[in-house]
XYZ file of C-alpha atoms in Angstrom:
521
model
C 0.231 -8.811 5.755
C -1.582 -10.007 8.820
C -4.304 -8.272 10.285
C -4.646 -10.099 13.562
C -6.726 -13.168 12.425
C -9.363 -10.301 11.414
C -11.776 -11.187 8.826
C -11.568 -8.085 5.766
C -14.623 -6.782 4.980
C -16.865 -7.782 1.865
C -15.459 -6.734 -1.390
C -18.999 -4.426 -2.155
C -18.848 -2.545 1.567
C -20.682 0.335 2.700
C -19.494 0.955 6.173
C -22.866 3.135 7.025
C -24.795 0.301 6.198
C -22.571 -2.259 8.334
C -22.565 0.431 11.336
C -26.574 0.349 11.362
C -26.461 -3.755 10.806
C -24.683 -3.883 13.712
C -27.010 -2.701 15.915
C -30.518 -3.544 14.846
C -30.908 -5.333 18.001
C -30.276 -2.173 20.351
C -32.481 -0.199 18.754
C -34.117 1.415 22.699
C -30.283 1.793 23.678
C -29.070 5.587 24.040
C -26.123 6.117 20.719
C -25.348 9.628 21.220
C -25.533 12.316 23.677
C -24.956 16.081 22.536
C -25.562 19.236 24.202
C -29.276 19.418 23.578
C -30.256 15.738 23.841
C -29.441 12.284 22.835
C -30.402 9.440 20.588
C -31.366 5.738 20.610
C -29.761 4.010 17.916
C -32.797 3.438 16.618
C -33.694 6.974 15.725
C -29.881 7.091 14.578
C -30.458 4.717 12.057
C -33.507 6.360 10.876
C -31.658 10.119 10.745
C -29.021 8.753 8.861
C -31.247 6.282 6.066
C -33.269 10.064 5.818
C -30.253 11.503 5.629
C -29.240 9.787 2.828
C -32.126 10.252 1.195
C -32.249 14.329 1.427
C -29.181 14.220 -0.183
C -29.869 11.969 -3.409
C -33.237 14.469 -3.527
C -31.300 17.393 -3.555
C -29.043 15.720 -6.675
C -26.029 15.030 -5.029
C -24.383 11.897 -6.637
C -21.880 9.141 -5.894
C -18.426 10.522 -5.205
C -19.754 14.251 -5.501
C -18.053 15.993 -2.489
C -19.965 17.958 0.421
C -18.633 20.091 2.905
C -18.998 19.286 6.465
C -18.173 22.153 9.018
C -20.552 21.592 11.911
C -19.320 21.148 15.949
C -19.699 18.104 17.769
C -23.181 16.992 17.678
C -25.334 13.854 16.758
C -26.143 16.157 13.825
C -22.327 15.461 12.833
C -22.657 11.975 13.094
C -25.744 11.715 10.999
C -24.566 13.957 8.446
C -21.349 12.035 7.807
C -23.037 8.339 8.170
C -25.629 9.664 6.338
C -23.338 10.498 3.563
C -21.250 7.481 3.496
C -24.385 5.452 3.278
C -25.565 7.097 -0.097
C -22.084 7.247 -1.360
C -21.396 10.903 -1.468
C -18.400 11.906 0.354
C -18.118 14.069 3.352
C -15.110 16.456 3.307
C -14.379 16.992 7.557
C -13.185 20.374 8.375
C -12.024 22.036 10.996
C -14.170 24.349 13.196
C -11.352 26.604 14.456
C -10.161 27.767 10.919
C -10.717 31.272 9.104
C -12.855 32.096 6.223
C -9.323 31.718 3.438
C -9.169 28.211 4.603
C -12.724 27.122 3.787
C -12.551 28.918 0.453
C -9.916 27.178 -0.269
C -11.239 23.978 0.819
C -14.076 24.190 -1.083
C -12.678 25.256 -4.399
C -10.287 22.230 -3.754
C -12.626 20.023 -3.228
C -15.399 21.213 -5.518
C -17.897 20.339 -2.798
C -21.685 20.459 -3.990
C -22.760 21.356 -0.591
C -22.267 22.455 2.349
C -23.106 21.335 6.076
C -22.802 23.756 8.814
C -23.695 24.697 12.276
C -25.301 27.679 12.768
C -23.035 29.287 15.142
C -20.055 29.069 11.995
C -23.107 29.825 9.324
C -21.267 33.638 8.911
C -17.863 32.700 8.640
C -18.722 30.043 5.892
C -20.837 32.784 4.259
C -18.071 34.934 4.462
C -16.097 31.849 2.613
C -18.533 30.983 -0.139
C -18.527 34.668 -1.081
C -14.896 35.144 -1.389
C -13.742 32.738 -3.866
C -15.132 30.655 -6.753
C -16.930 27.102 -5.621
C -19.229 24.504 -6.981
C -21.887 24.764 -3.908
C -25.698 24.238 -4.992
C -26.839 24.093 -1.461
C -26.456 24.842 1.621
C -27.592 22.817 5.002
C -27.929 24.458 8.136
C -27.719 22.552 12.167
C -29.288 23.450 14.689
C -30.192 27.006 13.740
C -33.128 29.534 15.773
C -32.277 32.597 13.277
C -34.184 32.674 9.783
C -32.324 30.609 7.475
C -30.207 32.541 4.422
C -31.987 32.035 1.372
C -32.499 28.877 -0.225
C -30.779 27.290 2.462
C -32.114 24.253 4.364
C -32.695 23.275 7.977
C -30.952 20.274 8.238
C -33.669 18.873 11.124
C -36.425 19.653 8.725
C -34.838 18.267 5.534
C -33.815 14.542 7.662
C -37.795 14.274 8.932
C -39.406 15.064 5.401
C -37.195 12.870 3.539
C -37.539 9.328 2.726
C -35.154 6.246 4.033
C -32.483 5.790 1.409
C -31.343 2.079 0.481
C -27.636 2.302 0.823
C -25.325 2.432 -1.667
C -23.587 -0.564 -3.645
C -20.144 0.748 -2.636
C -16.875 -1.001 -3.222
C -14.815 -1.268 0.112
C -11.810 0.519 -1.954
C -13.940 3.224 -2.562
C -13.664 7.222 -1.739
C -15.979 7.802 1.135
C -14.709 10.852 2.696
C -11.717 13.179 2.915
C -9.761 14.822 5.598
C -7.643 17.727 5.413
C -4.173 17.763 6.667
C -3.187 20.740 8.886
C -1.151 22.255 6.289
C 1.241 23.737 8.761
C 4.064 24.115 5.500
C 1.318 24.850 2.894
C -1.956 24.349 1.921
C -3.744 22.018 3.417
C -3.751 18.409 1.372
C -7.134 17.174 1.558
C -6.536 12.893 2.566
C -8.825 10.437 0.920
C -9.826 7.699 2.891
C -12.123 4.211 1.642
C -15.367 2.945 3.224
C -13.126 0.239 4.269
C -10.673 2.039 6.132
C -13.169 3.152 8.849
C -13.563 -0.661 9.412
C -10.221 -1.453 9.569
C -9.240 0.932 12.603
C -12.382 -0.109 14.607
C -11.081 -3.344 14.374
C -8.090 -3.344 15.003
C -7.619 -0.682 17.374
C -10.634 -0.095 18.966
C -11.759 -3.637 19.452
C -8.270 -5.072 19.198
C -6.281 -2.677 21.043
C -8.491 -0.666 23.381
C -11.253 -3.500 24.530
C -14.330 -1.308 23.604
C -17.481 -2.966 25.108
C -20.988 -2.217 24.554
C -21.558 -1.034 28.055
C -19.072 1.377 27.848
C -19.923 5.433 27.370
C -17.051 6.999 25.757
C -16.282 10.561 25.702
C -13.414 12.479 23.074
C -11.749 15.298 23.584
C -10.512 15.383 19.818
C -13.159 16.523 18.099
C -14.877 14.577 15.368
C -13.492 16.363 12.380
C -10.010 15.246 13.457
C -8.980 11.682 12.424
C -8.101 10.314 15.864
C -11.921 11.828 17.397
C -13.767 10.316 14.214
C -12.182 6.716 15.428
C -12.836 7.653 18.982
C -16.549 9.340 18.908
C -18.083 7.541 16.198
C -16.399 4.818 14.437
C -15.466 2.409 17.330
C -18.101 3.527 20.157
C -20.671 2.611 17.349
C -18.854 -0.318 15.826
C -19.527 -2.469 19.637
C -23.026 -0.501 20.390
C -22.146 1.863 23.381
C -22.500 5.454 24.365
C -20.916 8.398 23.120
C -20.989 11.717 24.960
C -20.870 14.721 22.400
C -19.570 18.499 23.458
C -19.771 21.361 20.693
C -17.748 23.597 23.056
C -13.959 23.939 23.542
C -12.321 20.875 25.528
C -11.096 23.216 28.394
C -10.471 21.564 31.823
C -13.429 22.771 33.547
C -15.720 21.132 30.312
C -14.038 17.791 30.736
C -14.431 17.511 33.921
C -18.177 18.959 33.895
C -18.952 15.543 31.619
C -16.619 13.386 33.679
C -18.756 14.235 36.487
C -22.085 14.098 34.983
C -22.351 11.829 32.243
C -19.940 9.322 33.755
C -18.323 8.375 30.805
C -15.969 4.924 31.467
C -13.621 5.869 28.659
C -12.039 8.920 27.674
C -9.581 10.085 24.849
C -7.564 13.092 24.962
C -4.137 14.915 24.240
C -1.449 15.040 26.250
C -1.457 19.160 26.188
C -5.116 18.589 27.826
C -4.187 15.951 30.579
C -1.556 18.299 31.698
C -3.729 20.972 31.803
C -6.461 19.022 33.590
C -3.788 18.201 36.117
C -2.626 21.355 36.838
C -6.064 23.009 37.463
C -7.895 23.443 41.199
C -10.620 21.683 40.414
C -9.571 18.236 39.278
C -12.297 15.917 40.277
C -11.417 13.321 42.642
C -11.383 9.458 41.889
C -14.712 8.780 43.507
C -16.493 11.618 41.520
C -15.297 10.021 38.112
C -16.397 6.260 36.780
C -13.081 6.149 34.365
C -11.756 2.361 33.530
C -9.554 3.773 30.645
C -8.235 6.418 29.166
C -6.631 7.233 25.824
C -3.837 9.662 24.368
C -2.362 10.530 20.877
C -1.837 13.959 18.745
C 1.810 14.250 20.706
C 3.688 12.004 22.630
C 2.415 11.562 26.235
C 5.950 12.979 28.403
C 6.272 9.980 30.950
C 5.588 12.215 33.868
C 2.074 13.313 33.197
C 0.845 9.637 32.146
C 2.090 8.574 36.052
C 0.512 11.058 37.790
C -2.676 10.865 35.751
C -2.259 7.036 36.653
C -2.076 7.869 40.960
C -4.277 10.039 40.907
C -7.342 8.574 38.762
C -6.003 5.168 39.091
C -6.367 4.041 35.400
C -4.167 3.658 32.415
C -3.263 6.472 29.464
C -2.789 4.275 26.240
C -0.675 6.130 24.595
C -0.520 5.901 20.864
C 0.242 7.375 17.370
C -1.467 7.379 14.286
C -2.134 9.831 11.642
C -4.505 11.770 9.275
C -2.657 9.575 6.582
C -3.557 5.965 8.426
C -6.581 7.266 9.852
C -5.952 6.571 13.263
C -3.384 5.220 15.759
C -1.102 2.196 14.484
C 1.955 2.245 17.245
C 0.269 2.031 20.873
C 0.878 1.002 24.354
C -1.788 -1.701 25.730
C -3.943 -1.809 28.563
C -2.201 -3.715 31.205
C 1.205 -2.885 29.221
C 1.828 0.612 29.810
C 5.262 1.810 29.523
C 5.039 5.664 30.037
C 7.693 7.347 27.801
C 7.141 5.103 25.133
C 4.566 4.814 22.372
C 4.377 1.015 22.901
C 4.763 -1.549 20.142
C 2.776 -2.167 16.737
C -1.064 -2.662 16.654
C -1.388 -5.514 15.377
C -2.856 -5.805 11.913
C 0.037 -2.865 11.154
C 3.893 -3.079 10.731
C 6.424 -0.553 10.924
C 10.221 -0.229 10.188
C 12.479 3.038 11.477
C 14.846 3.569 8.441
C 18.385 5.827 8.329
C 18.867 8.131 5.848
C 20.309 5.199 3.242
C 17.023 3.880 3.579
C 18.015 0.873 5.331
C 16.390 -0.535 8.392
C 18.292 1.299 11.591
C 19.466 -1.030 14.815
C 17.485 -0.756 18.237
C 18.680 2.173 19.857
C 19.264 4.332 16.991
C 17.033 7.231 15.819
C 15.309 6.105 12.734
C 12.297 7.387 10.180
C 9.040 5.823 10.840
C 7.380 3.975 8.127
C 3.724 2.224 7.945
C 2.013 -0.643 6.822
C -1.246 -1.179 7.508
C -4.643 -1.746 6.080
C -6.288 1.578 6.667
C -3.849 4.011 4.517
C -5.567 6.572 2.437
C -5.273 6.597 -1.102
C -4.087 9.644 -1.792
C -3.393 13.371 -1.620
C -6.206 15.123 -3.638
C -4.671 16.713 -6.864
C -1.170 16.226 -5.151
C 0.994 13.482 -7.196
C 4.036 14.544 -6.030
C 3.506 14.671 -2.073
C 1.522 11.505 -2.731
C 4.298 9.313 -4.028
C 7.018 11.162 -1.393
C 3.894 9.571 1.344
C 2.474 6.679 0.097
C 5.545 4.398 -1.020
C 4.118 0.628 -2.200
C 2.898 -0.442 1.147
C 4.436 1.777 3.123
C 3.356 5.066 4.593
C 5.825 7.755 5.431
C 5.052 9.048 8.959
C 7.227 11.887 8.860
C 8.448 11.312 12.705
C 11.539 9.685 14.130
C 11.379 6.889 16.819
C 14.055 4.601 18.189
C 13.288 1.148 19.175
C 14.564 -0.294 22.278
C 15.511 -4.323 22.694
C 12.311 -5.027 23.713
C 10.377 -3.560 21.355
C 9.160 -0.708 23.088
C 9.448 2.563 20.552
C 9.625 6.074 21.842
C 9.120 9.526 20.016
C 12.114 11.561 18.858
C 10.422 13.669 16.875
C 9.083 15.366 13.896
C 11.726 15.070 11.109
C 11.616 18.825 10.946
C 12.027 19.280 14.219
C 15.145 17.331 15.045
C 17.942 18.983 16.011
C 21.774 18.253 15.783
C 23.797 19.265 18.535
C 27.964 18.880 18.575
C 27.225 16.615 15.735
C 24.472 14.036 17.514
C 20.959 14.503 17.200
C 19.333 15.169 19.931
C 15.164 14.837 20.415
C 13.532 18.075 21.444
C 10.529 15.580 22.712
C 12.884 14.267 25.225
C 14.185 17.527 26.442
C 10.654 18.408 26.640
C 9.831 15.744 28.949
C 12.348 16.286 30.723
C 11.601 19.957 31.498
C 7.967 19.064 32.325
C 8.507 16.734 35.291
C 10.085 19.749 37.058
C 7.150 20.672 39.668
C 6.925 24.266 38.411
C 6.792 23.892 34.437
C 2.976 23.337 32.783
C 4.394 23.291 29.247
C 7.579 23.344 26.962
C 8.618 23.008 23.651
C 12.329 23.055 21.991
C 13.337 24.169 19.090
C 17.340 25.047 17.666
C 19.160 27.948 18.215
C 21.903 29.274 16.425
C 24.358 30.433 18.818
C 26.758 33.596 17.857
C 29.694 30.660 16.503
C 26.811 29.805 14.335
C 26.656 26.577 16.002
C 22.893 24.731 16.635
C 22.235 25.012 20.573
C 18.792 23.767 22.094
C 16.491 26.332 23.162
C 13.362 25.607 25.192
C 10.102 27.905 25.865
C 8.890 27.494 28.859
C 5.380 27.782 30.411
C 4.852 28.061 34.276
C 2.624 26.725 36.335
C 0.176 29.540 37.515
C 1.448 31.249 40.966
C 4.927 29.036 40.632
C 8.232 30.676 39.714
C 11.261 29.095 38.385
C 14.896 30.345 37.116
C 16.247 29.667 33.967
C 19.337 27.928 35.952
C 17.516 26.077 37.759
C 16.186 24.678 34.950
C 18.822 24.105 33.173
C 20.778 22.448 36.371
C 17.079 20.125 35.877
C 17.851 19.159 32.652
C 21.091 18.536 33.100
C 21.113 15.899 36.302
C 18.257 13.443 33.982
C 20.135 14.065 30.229
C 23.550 13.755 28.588
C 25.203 17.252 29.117
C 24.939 18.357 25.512
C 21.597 18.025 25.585
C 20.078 20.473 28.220
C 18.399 23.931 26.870
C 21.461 26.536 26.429
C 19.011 29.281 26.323
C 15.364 29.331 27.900
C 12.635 31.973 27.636
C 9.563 32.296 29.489
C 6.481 32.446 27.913
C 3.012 32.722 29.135
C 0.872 29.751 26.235
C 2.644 27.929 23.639
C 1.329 28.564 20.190
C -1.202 25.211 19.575
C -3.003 23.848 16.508
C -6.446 23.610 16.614
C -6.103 19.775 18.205
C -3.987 20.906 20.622
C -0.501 19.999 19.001
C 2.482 22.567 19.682
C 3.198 25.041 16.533
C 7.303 24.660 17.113
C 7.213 25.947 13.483
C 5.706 29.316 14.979
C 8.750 29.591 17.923
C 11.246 28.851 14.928
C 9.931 32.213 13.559
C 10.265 34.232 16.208
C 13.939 33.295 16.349
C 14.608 33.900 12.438
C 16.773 37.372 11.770
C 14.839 39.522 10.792
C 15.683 41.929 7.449
């Protein structure tokens, strides 16, 4: 397998420890900068060798799990680098979730401890309570209220501990978990290596998106999500620039308060947020922002919003996708080689094929599965052997989306398998109606599901979300549709709604619209 002339990483590999080697030499130079201040990657590597060294105080071993629920902070980044470098694994949840899900979480991971910020200190109280878990202690960010007992203050723990000497760990080694968003179940918590994390800076971040070490970066996704952890932490980090934190809630008006401010030259996002950074009043104008790139994945990016990010900011959207599974993005456009609409071609260092339902590579043009091979795949589902060896097949990784090719390479989305649709016979992508629906001037948002029609036939049916203070028909929309697409394809039936129902990333919940169209009993 190549990986683009990319030398692997040592067989004993500690990715912490190669992070902080990396930049000894910029030890003045601001790392991080969060809400309430920033650090020099010299005081980084300090936190996190501390870090380390609270932990193996406290008795937490090698491969012993520990829970890390905290917002977007530098205290994130030393908490998981800090883990990583003494070979306990940091288990990256969600911020947005409810008290079931960390229960769960917890018993399923057996985590030893658990990291929080303050602000979610009640909910994870609420979660530690509820069910039976393996926590001995409890670490607390950032907090002004007196601490629960026997809890720690995870400010006061890092500055009276002692620098830790990293830990001998093998490159194929568990160094932290993910959890999937278990939209059709329980969330399946991913295991990734210390080498992965190496892998997808460099060969995506350096190889792909040109990091440098002047630039300051900024991430929507948050860090607990696979594609912000690449964007926020592992790449910034792995070239020595600047990374602007935000605990709060990627809303327009907070994006554009850093874009302003900080100045950040490189910025990752969703395509859900660009649109809705477009469509607000207060969209900062080219001369107020110091952008040279910009970067989308979680969705496809619908053709129309990448061009008039493009005319109005003047810079690229790289538009990619990648997964929990591999980590990060492994199918991307390239700067300079944009084709909105499409997700671009391989990164290289990964393959892919787009296989029928024989199994068998599909032509160009046809609607295939997407596989993955690639350096960076986790090693498994935890306690899950049967969704494992349905995702992880050999060398390959099933994506679980649908893609055709074109002649030139170029692959664009057609969907989650689950979400495909087939209409008079021929499937039809409900991405591509989507895209469709959005470049009309009065539609923020839509989404697509299938409708069953009263000849019990499958019809497309969109939901639609307006621009504020626009109004639009359903005719005219479907008269839209119908002038870009093949006839059968335009939405028979469209309702109005006023938000789409979003993950905590941002990604549409079309599994939540295909309930509210089930019969009910």
């Amino acid at each position: 397998m190549t990986t683009n002339h990319v030398a692997p990483p040592p067989e004993r590999f500690n990715f912490a420890r190669h992070l902080l080697a990396l930049n000894t030499g910029r030890a003045n130079k601001t790392a991080l900068i969060d809400d309430q201040g920033s650090l020099t990657y010299g005081e980084l590597a300090d936190q996190v060798q501390r870090f380390a060294g609270a932990l193996t105080s406290l008795g937490l071993r090698r491969e012993e799990r520990v829970l890390l629920l905290m917002h977007d902070s530098s205290d994130w980044v030393v908490a998981f680098l800090g883990a990583l470098h003494a070979g306990v694994v940091p288990v990256a949840v969600n911020t947005l979730l409810t008290a079931q899900d960390y229960a769960y979480m917890l018993a399923n991971s057996r985590a030893q401890a658990a990291l929080v910020s303050a602000a979610l200190l009640p909910t994870l109280q609420t979660a530690l309570g509820s069910k039976a878990n393996e926590v001995k202690h409890l670490i607390v960010s950032r907090t002004t209220d007196r601490l629960p007992a026997g809890a720690h203050d995870f400010a006061t723990l890092v500055a009276n501990s002692a620098l830790a000497q990293p830990a001998d760990t093998h490159g194929d080694e568990p160094a932290f978990w993910l959890y999937s968003s278990g939209s059709t179940g329980d969330p399946k918590g991913t295991v990734h290596t210390q080498a992965n994390l190496y892998w997808t800076a460099e060969l995506y971040g350096k190889g792909v998106l040109g990091l440098r070490e002047n630039d300051v970066v900024f991430s929507a996704a948050k860090l607990f999500f696979a594609y912000g952890l690449g964007n926020a932490l592992t790449f910034p980090l792995s070239v020595g620039a600047s990374v602007v934190l935000m605990a709060e809630r990627p809303t327009p008006q907070a994006c554009f308060k850093r874009f302003t401010e900080q100045k950040p030259t490189v910025f990752y996002g969703a395509p859900t947020g660009y649109g809705g950074m477009l469509a607000s009043p207060d969209l900062p104008k080219k001369n107020d922002v110091a952008l040279r790139l910009c970067s989308s994945a979680g969705e496809a990016l619908p053709q129309d919003i990448g061009q008039r990010w493009t005319n109005h900011f003047g810079v690229e959207i790289i538009d990619g996708i990648g997964s929990t599974e591999m980590l990060h993005v492994f199918l991307s456009n390239r700067p300079g080689d944009v084709r909105y609409g499409t997700t671009g071609k391989p990164v290289p260092g990964y393959e892919i094929e787009l296989r029928g339902e024989d199994g068998q590579p599909v032509p160009d043009g046809e609607i295939g599965d997407l596989y993955i091979k690639g350096p960076s795949a986790a090693l498994m589902y935890w306690n899950n052997r049967a969704k494992t060896r349905d995702t992880f097949q050999g060398g390959w990784t099933k994506a679980g989306d649908k893609y055709t090719r074109d002649q030139d390479g170029y692959c664009t989305y057609a969907g989650r398998n689950d979400d495909m649709l087939k209409v008079s016979g021929i499937y039809v992508s409900p991405f591509e109606v989507e895209a469709t629906l959005v470049q009309h001037p009065a539609v923020l948002e839509a989404a697509v599901i299938g409708k069953t029609d009263a000849d019990g036939l499958t019809k497309t049916k969109a939901f639609v979300v307006l621009k504020n203070g626009v109004q639009a028909t359903e005719a005219e929309l479907q008269a839209f549709v119908k002038e870009k697409l093949a006839p059968y394809k335009y939405p028979r039936f469209i309702e109005f709604l006023p938000e789409l129902p979003k993950t905590a990333t941002g990604k549409i919940q079309r599994f939540r619209l295909r309930e509210r169209e089930a019969p009910t009993a």
